[in-house]
Every structure is written in structure tokens, then in C-alpha cells.
Short mmCIF file of C-alpha atoms in Angstrom, two decimals:
data_model
loop_
_atom_site.label_atom_id
_atom_site.label_comp_id
_atom_site.label_asym_id
_atom_site.label_seq_id
_atom_site.Cartn_x
_atom_site.Cartn_y
_atom_site.Cartn_z
CA MET A 1 0.00 0.00 0.00
CA TRP A 2 2.86 2.43 0.77
CA ASP A 3 6.45 2.85 -0.43
CA HIS A 4 9.05 1.22 1.79
CA GLY A 5 11.51 4.09 1.56
CA LEU A 6 13.56 5.32 4.52
CA ASN A 7 14.74 8.86 5.19
CA GLN A 8 18.48 9.03 4.59
CA ARG A 9 20.61 12.12 5.29
CA LEU A 10 23.34 12.69 2.70
CA GLU A 11 26.72 14.32 3.29
CA ASP A 12 25.47 17.70 2.09
CA GLY A 13 22.64 17.58 4.63
CA THR A 14 19.80 16.84 2.23
CA ILE A 15 17.36 14.07 3.08
CA ARG A 16 16.15 11.58 0.51
CA SER A 17 13.94 8.50 0.51
CA ALA A 18 16.39 5.62 0.26
CA TYR A 19 15.60 2.22 -1.23
CA GLY A 20 17.39 -1.05 -1.97
CA GLY A 21 21.14 -0.62 -2.43
CA ASP A 22 21.31 2.86 -0.91
CA TYR A 23 22.84 1.45 2.29
CA GLY A 24 25.53 -0.55 0.52
CA GLU A 25 23.76 -3.90 0.69
CA THR A 26 24.45 -6.27 -2.21
CA LYS A 27 21.17 -8.19 -2.19
CA HIS A 28 18.14 -5.96 -2.57
CA ASP A 29 15.06 -5.17 -4.68
CA GLY A 30 16.18 -1.72 -5.79
CA ASN A 31 13.42 0.85 -5.95
CA PHE A 32 10.74 -1.83 -6.42
CA VAL A 33 10.20 -1.59 -2.68
CA CYS A 34 8.65 1.77 -3.61
CA ASP A 35 5.68 0.36 -5.50
CA GLY A 36 2.81 1.42 -3.27
CA MET A 37 -0.12 3.78 -3.60
CA PHE A 38 1.45 6.20 -1.09
CA PHE A 39 4.87 7.81 -0.97
CA PRO A 40 7.03 7.05 2.09
CA ASP A 41 5.69 10.22 3.78
CA ARG A 42 2.14 8.79 3.32
CA SER A 43 1.12 11.37 0.72
CA PRO A 44 -1.00 9.76 -2.03
CA LYS A 45 0.19 8.95 -5.53
CA PRO A 46 -2.03 9.66 -8.56
CA ALA A 47 -2.70 5.94 -9.01
CA LEU A 48 -4.57 5.91 -5.68
CA GLN A 49 -7.35 7.91 -7.33
CA GLU A 50 -7.75 5.13 -9.87
CA VAL A 51 -7.78 2.46 -7.16
CA LYS A 52 -10.57 4.42 -5.47
CA GLN A 53 -12.60 4.48 -8.68
CA ILE A 54 -12.01 0.79 -9.40
CA SER A 55 -13.27 0.07 -5.87
CA SER A 56 -16.45 2.07 -6.48
CA PRO A 57 -19.49 0.60 -4.67
CA ILE A 58 -21.70 1.34 -7.69
CA LYS A 59 -21.83 1.09 -11.45
CA ILE A 60 -24.06 3.39 -13.52
CA SER A 61 -24.98 2.83 -17.17
CA ALA A 62 -27.37 4.49 -19.60
CA LYS A 63 -30.48 2.47 -20.47
CA ASN A 64 -32.25 5.05 -22.64
CA LEU A 65 -30.89 8.57 -23.01
CA LYS A 66 -33.97 9.70 -24.93
CA THR A 67 -36.17 9.05 -21.88
CA GLY A 68 -33.50 9.82 -19.27
CA ARG A 69 -33.38 6.27 -17.89
CA PHE A 70 -30.22 5.07 -16.15
CA GLU A 71 -29.41 1.86 -14.33
CA ILE A 72 -27.45 1.68 -11.09
CA PHE A 73 -25.87 -1.53 -9.81
CA ASN A 74 -24.94 -1.87 -6.14
CA LYS A 75 -21.59 -3.68 -6.19
CA GLN A 76 -21.54 -4.12 -2.42
CA PHE A 77 -22.16 -7.58 -0.97
CA PHE A 78 -23.97 -6.62 2.23
CA ASN A 79 -25.10 -2.98 2.37
CA ASP A 80 -27.76 -1.05 0.49
CA LEU A 81 -27.23 2.55 -0.66
CA ARG A 82 -29.13 4.38 2.07
CA GLU A 83 -25.96 6.06 3.39
CA PHE A 84 -25.26 7.74 0.04
CA LYS A 85 -26.72 10.52 -2.06
CA LEU A 86 -26.36 11.00 -5.79
CA ARG A 87 -25.74 14.27 -7.60
CA TYR A 88 -25.43 14.91 -11.32
CA GLU A 89 -24.01 17.60 -13.56
CA ILE A 90 -24.06 18.06 -17.32
CA THR A 91 -21.02 19.58 -18.99
CA VAL A 92 -20.41 21.06 -22.43
CA ASN A 93 -16.75 21.27 -23.43
CA GLY A 94 -15.80 20.77 -19.80
CA LYS A 95 -18.02 23.52 -18.36
CA VAL A 96 -20.95 22.69 -16.07
CA VAL A 97 -24.25 23.93 -17.54
CA ILE A 98 -26.79 22.02 -15.40
CA SER A 99 -26.53 20.33 -12.00
CA GLY A 100 -28.89 18.84 -9.46
CA ASP A 101 -29.76 15.97 -7.14
CA ALA A 102 -30.84 12.59 -8.51
CA LYS A 103 -33.31 10.43 -6.63
CA LEU A 104 -31.18 7.50 -5.57
CA PRO A 105 -33.08 4.19 -5.35
CA GLN A 106 -32.46 2.17 -2.20
CA VAL A 107 -30.83 -0.69 -4.04
CA LYS A 108 -30.08 -3.83 -2.08
CA ALA A 109 -26.66 -5.45 -2.22
CA ARG A 110 -25.78 -6.93 -5.63
CA LYS A 111 -29.03 -5.64 -7.16
CA ASN A 112 -29.95 -3.22 -9.98
CA ALA A 113 -32.46 -0.40 -10.10
CA ILE A 114 -33.62 2.24 -12.58
CA PHE A 115 -33.61 5.99 -11.93
CA THR A 116 -34.32 8.93 -14.20
CA ILE A 117 -32.94 12.36 -15.07
CA PRO A 118 -35.19 14.87 -16.91
CA SER A 119 -34.71 13.93 -20.55
CA LYS A 120 -34.83 17.56 -21.71
CA PHE A 121 -31.45 18.07 -20.02
CA LEU A 122 -29.88 15.21 -21.98
CA LYS A 123 -30.64 16.43 -25.49
CA ALA A 124 -28.03 18.26 -27.53
CA GLY A 125 -28.66 21.97 -27.01
CA ASP A 126 -27.67 24.97 -29.04
CA GLY A 127 -24.03 24.83 -27.97
CA ALA A 128 -21.60 22.65 -29.91
CA GLY A 129 -18.95 20.39 -28.44
CA GLU A 130 -18.60 17.30 -26.27
CA ARG A 131 -21.29 16.75 -23.66
CA PHE A 132 -21.17 14.47 -20.62
CA ILE A 133 -23.36 13.69 -17.65
CA ASN A 134 -21.34 13.14 -14.49
CA PHE A 135 -22.74 11.31 -11.48
CA ASN A 136 -21.14 11.89 -8.07
CA LEU A 137 -21.92 9.43 -5.28
CA GLU A 138 -21.48 11.26 -1.96
CA SER A 139 -21.60 10.12 1.63
CA ALA A 140 -24.91 11.19 3.21
CA VAL A 141 -23.53 10.68 6.72
CA SER A 142 -20.19 11.28 8.39
CA LYS A 143 -17.93 8.27 8.84
CA PRO A 144 -14.60 7.83 10.64
CA TRP A 145 -12.95 7.80 7.21
CA ALA A 146 -14.93 10.58 5.51
CA GLN A 147 -17.10 13.58 6.31
CA MET A 148 -20.64 13.94 5.01
CA GLY A 149 -20.53 15.08 1.37
CA PHE A 150 -17.29 13.23 0.56
CA GLU A 151 -17.24 11.96 -3.03
CA VAL A 152 -17.05 8.18 -2.76
CA ALA A 153 -17.26 7.47 -6.48
CA TRP A 154 -18.22 8.97 -9.82
CA ALA A 155 -19.45 7.88 -13.22
CA GLN A 156 -19.31 9.69 -16.55
CA ILE A 157 -21.46 9.00 -19.61
CA ALA A 158 -21.17 10.72 -23.00
CA LEU A 159 -24.31 12.48 -24.26
CA PRO A 160 -25.47 13.35 -27.79
CA ALA A 161 -23.56 16.38 -29.01
CA LYS A 162 -23.18 18.70 -31.95
CA PRO A 163 -19.74 18.88 -33.58
CA LEU A 164 -17.70 22.03 -33.18
CA PRO A 165 -17.50 24.17 -36.32
CA LYS A 166 -14.31 23.77 -38.33
CA ALA A 167 -11.90 26.66 -38.50
CA LYS A 168 -12.44 28.77 -41.60
CA PRO A 169 -9.58 28.86 -44.11
CA ALA A 170 -7.56 32.05 -44.24
CA LYS A 171 -7.57 34.15 -47.40
CA GLU A 172 -3.78 34.26 -47.52
CA ARG A 173 -1.02 31.89 -46.46
CA LYS A 174 0.53 32.82 -43.11
CA ASN A 175 4.30 32.76 -42.89
CA PHE A 176 4.77 30.41 -39.95
CA VAL A 177 7.14 28.05 -41.81
CA THR A 178 10.75 28.92 -42.60
CA GLN A 179 12.61 27.86 -45.73
CA GLU A 180 14.33 25.24 -43.56
CA GLY A 181 10.96 23.69 -42.71
CA LEU A 182 10.79 24.95 -39.13
CA ILE A 183 7.41 25.99 -37.77
CA LEU A 184 7.67 29.23 -35.81
CA LEU A 185 5.08 29.64 -33.07
CA PRO A 186 4.62 32.54 -30.62
CA SER A 187 6.10 31.86 -27.18
CA CYS A 188 8.11 28.88 -28.45
CA GLU A 189 11.80 29.11 -27.58
CA VAL A 190 12.60 26.30 -30.05
CA ALA A 191 10.63 25.16 -33.10
CA PRO A 192 8.44 22.08 -32.49
CA LYS A 193 10.44 18.90 -33.02
CA LEU A 194 9.61 15.22 -33.51
CA THR A 195 10.33 13.02 -30.51
CA LEU A 196 10.26 9.24 -30.15
CA TRP A 197 11.68 9.15 -26.63
CA ARG A 198 10.66 9.89 -23.06
CA ALA A 199 12.09 9.17 -19.64
CA PRO A 200 11.71 5.43 -18.95
CA THR A 201 9.40 4.20 -16.21
CA ASP A 202 10.31 1.35 -13.88
CA ASN A 203 8.41 -1.12 -16.06
CA ASP A 204 10.27 0.06 -19.17
CA LEU A 205 13.43 -1.38 -17.63
CA ILE A 206 11.83 -4.84 -17.44
CA GLY A 207 12.60 -6.84 -20.56
CA ARG A 208 15.26 -4.23 -21.39
CA ILE A 209 12.75 -2.16 -23.35
CA ALA A 210 14.48 1.13 -22.51
CA GLU A 211 17.77 -0.42 -23.60
CA LYS A 212 16.28 -0.96 -27.07
CA TRP A 213 15.40 2.73 -27.23
CA ASP A 214 19.01 3.62 -26.51
CA ASN A 215 20.31 1.09 -29.06
CA TRP A 216 18.01 2.60 -31.69
CA GLY A 217 19.30 6.07 -30.83
CA LEU A 218 15.83 7.51 -30.21
CA ARG A 219 17.16 10.26 -27.94
CA ASP A 220 19.18 11.78 -30.75
CA LEU A 221 17.01 12.48 -33.79
CA GLN A 222 18.64 14.68 -36.43
CA ARG A 223 17.17 16.16 -39.62
CA SER A 224 18.86 14.70 -42.69
CA ASN A 225 16.61 16.07 -45.44
CA VAL A 226 13.76 18.62 -45.61
CA GLN A 227 11.42 19.46 -48.47
CA VAL A 228 9.07 22.46 -48.27
CA THR A 229 6.30 23.05 -50.82
CA HIS A 230 3.48 25.59 -50.94
CA LYS A 231 0.03 25.30 -52.49
CA GLY A 232 -2.43 28.09 -51.91
CA THR A 233 -2.75 28.67 -48.16
CA THR A 234 -1.19 25.29 -47.30
CA THR A 235 2.46 24.41 -46.71
CA ARG A 236 3.70 20.82 -46.75
CA VAL A 237 6.92 19.97 -44.91
CA VAL A 238 8.41 16.50 -45.44
CA THR A 239 11.35 15.78 -43.14
CA THR A 240 13.61 12.75 -43.07
CA TRP A 241 15.00 12.11 -39.61
CA LYS A 242 17.95 9.93 -38.70
CA SER A 243 18.21 8.36 -35.27
CA GLY A 244 21.51 8.08 -33.42
CA ALA A 245 21.80 4.55 -34.84
CA GLY A 246 21.13 5.70 -38.42
CA ILE A 247 17.50 4.57 -38.61
CA THR A 248 15.35 6.62 -41.03
CA ILE A 249 11.99 8.09 -39.99
CA LYS A 250 9.68 10.00 -42.34
CA HIS A 251 7.74 12.93 -40.90
CA GLU A 252 5.15 14.92 -42.86
CA GLN A 253 3.59 18.17 -41.61
CA LEU A 254 0.61 19.76 -43.34
CA VAL A 255 0.38 23.40 -42.20
CA GLU A 256 -2.95 24.98 -43.14
CA SER A 257 -3.60 28.69 -42.63
CA VAL A 258 -6.95 29.37 -40.94
CA GLU A 259 -8.54 32.58 -39.71
CA SER A 260 -7.51 32.00 -36.08
CA GLY A 261 -3.93 30.88 -36.80
CA ILE A 262 -2.68 27.62 -38.29
CA ARG A 263 -3.74 23.98 -38.18
CA VAL A 264 -0.95 21.39 -38.30
CA THR A 265 -1.55 17.75 -39.20
CA GLU A 266 1.37 15.48 -38.28
CA THR A 267 2.01 12.13 -39.99
CA VAL A 268 4.94 10.00 -38.80
CA THR A 269 5.95 6.81 -40.64
CA LEU A 270 8.04 4.40 -38.58
CA PRO A 271 10.07 1.53 -40.06
CA LYS A 272 9.11 -1.98 -38.93
CA GLN A 273 12.33 -2.16 -36.94
CA LEU A 274 10.95 0.39 -34.47
CA ASP A 275 8.24 -1.90 -33.12
CA ASP A 276 8.12 -0.55 -29.55
CA VAL A 277 9.03 3.13 -29.37
CA ALA A 278 8.61 5.19 -26.22
CA ARG A 279 6.21 7.66 -27.82
CA VAL A 280 5.39 9.42 -31.06
CA GLY A 281 4.96 13.09 -30.38
CA ILE A 282 6.02 16.67 -30.91
CA ASN A 283 8.13 18.54 -28.36
CA PHE A 284 7.42 22.21 -27.68
CA GLU A 285 9.92 24.24 -25.68
CA LEU A 286 8.07 27.25 -24.25
CA SER A 287 9.03 30.37 -22.37
CA GLY A 288 9.50 29.71 -18.66
CA ASP A 289 7.10 32.45 -17.58
CA LEU A 290 4.16 30.51 -19.05
CA ASP A 291 3.31 28.78 -15.80
CA GLN A 292 -0.46 28.22 -15.97
CA LEU A 293 -2.07 25.21 -17.65
CA VAL A 294 -5.67 24.72 -18.77
CA TYR A 295 -6.61 21.52 -20.58
CA PHE A 296 -9.67 19.58 -21.67
CA GLY A 297 -9.07 15.89 -21.03
CA THR A 298 -8.83 13.30 -18.27
CA GLY A 299 -7.85 14.49 -14.83
CA PRO A 300 -7.34 16.21 -12.54
CA PHE A 301 -4.56 13.88 -11.48
CA GLU A 302 -1.87 12.28 -13.66
CA THR A 303 -3.16 9.77 -16.21
CA MET A 304 -1.28 7.61 -18.70
CA PRO A 305 -2.33 5.65 -21.82
CA ASP A 306 -2.46 2.44 -19.75
CA ARG A 307 -3.78 4.12 -16.57
CA ALA A 308 -6.38 6.55 -17.81
CA ILE A 309 -9.31 6.40 -15.39
CA GLY A 310 -10.00 10.09 -15.11
CA LYS A 311 -12.98 12.36 -15.57
CA VAL A 312 -13.05 14.23 -18.90
CA HIS A 313 -13.35 17.85 -17.89
CA ARG A 314 -11.79 21.28 -18.25
CA TRP A 315 -9.00 21.34 -15.65
CA SER A 316 -6.66 24.15 -14.63
CA SER A 317 -3.57 24.27 -12.41
CA GLY A 318 0.04 25.40 -12.39
CA VAL A 319 2.50 23.87 -14.82
CA ALA A 320 4.80 22.96 -11.93
CA ASP A 321 1.92 21.13 -10.24
CA GLN A 322 1.98 18.47 -12.97
CA TYR A 323 5.24 17.09 -11.58
CA VAL A 324 4.93 13.84 -9.62
CA PRO A 325 7.96 13.22 -7.35
CA TYR A 326 8.40 9.47 -7.83
CA ILE A 327 11.19 8.18 -5.62
CA LYS A 328 13.19 7.18 -8.68
CA PRO A 329 12.76 9.97 -11.27
CA GLN A 330 10.89 8.80 -14.37
CA GLU A 331 8.15 9.80 -16.83
CA ASN A 332 5.41 11.63 -14.94
CA GLY A 333 2.67 14.24 -15.13
CA GLY A 334 0.97 12.98 -18.28
CA HIS A 335 -2.70 13.50 -19.14
CA ALA A 336 -4.41 11.02 -21.46
CA GLY A 337 -7.17 11.94 -23.87
CA VAL A 338 -6.37 15.67 -24.06
CA ARG A 339 -8.53 17.42 -26.65
CA TRP A 340 -6.86 20.80 -26.28
CA PHE A 341 -4.65 22.70 -23.87
CA SER A 342 -3.46 26.25 -23.34
CA ILE A 343 -0.41 27.63 -21.56
CA SER A 344 -0.32 31.18 -20.20
CA ASN A 345 1.25 33.33 -17.50
CA ARG A 346 -0.46 34.69 -14.39
CA THR A 347 -1.22 38.04 -16.00
#
């Protein structure tokens, strides 16, 4: 449940959480003694939020969205749901537009029941964008482990929605692409660059997966050839990348000028040899004073592609708050399923 790390004072006076091998022992389990849901100081890790959701005492599913009928299943083996209350909220593009209390049936253990939400709230309204109904199961009484009103579990169901309008094409091509094929963006210290690498996690070291990344030279991608062509308001950039081991990767960028800026479509073609890369993405290096993050995706805690139980919502916090201080530094702070994000400063 918690990391088995011990406070260790170093020669310079700093204190760290020590694990296997840090005391000079030859037989140990390394940092795999730090595989709990809590850090050694008992502060929770992001994965604990997912454990909580997996352990939810209920399961809610939609039976008929047109009539507002939902089914709730009591996963508990002994208790009914009389000590809980159920609230709902409907969101459009991550913003709450309607909220209220749902009449929670007193479902016996391991039984199902039907409840309803006014169907007029569930129909796609005038606004465009993704719509969800969120159910929050709250404690109706105070317990030794939680005060009344504590969110015990949640459920999220997608609702009918209208697509967002597409950006209108610009009348003239915008000069965001240099002759060298670099895309220049405001606030970017360095032009966006293809990346196939990230910091390995503990599990990446099993089976020597991270070692393959190093052997393929994924940390060191270099441009070997760039072709830039223009057609109307669109620029096409085709870049050939070479890894540190000489492996060729093709990268195509379609830069379309639209009224609000540019739209970039990225297409990366990997050779069969690269059958297990760390990631396929684009790195942006931004100005350090851009310290505020708003994003529409799963959260609010860290989520990963293989650990992505999070509520789709519009979340905001500091950029520095995304850091997760795992005892052995590794990939952290990711957010799966992000539709869009914005970075700004406090002003």
C-alpha cells in the first residue's frame, strides 16, 4: 500500500527517501520496494485515485438517453445505498451547464435499479462540443474515514452532441514556416520537433525495453533532409529524420492557414524495426514564464495511456503542479485523452 523508503541524510545535509542498495547492501530489490499507492511520507500517488474508482461501490450505465433512464448496480455484498446521495451535472466542453440531485433508489446489495434524469437536459442543445453527464456518489452521513458530502465514487457518460465548427480557411497563407521547414510559433523558444523518446518508467526497464530505445538512438534524432512546398494557403513539410543509430523516420507536416492561426496535421511513418518506441509526439519548448495550464481531457490527477481512469473535464492548475515526485525519477505528469490545452502566465 505504501512505499518502503527510509529517510536518509546525505553528506550535504539533504534528506532523501532511500531504497534497496542505498545502504551498501548487495542483495536488494532496488526501488521496487517503492511500488505502493502512497509515498514514504504517506502522501498519495495519482494511481490511488484510480484504485478508489475501481473500488467504487456502484456502477451506472445508460439504459435510454432519450427518456432519461439510467441503471445503477450496487456492487456491495452486504449494504444497500441508504448512506449515500447522488448528484449529477451536465457539462459542455468541460463547463458545467446544469446540475442537481438525482433520486437514488435504495438498491439492495448486488441488485440493480432504474432511476431517471429529466430527458430535456440530456438532449443536444444549441451549444456545440462534447457533452457528458457526471454522477457523483457522496456520503450522506459522516464516517470515521470521511465527512458527510465526501465523493465516494463517480461515473461519466457521453451524451449526444453537436460537432464544433471547423476553422475557416484564411484568405492568404501565413508565414509560420521557414525555408528550412521549421514551424515558428509565438512563445516557443525552439521550433516544435519530432520526438520518439521519453524518460523510462520502472516497467520500461523490465525486458530491457528502454535499452532498445538507446540502441536505436531515439534520444538523438537529427534532420537529414527537408522538403518544403506551398500550395495556396497550405504548406507541406516532409522531413527525413535519422536516429543516433542511423534509422530513417519519415515525418510529414501539413500546415494549413486558418482565420484563427494555423492547423498542423502530423504524420509519422516508422520503419518496422521500431516496433516498440517510447512515444510518437512533438516537443514544444516554451518560455519559462508561461506557468499556468488549462486543458480539456482526463484528470485532474496524472493519467497515462495504460492508466487513464479520469474524468473528462476542463481542468486548470500550475505547470509545476503536474510534476509527480516518484522516488526514482521517471516519466510523470501525463494527461491522457487531451482534446486541447493552453499555456499562459499569471497576468
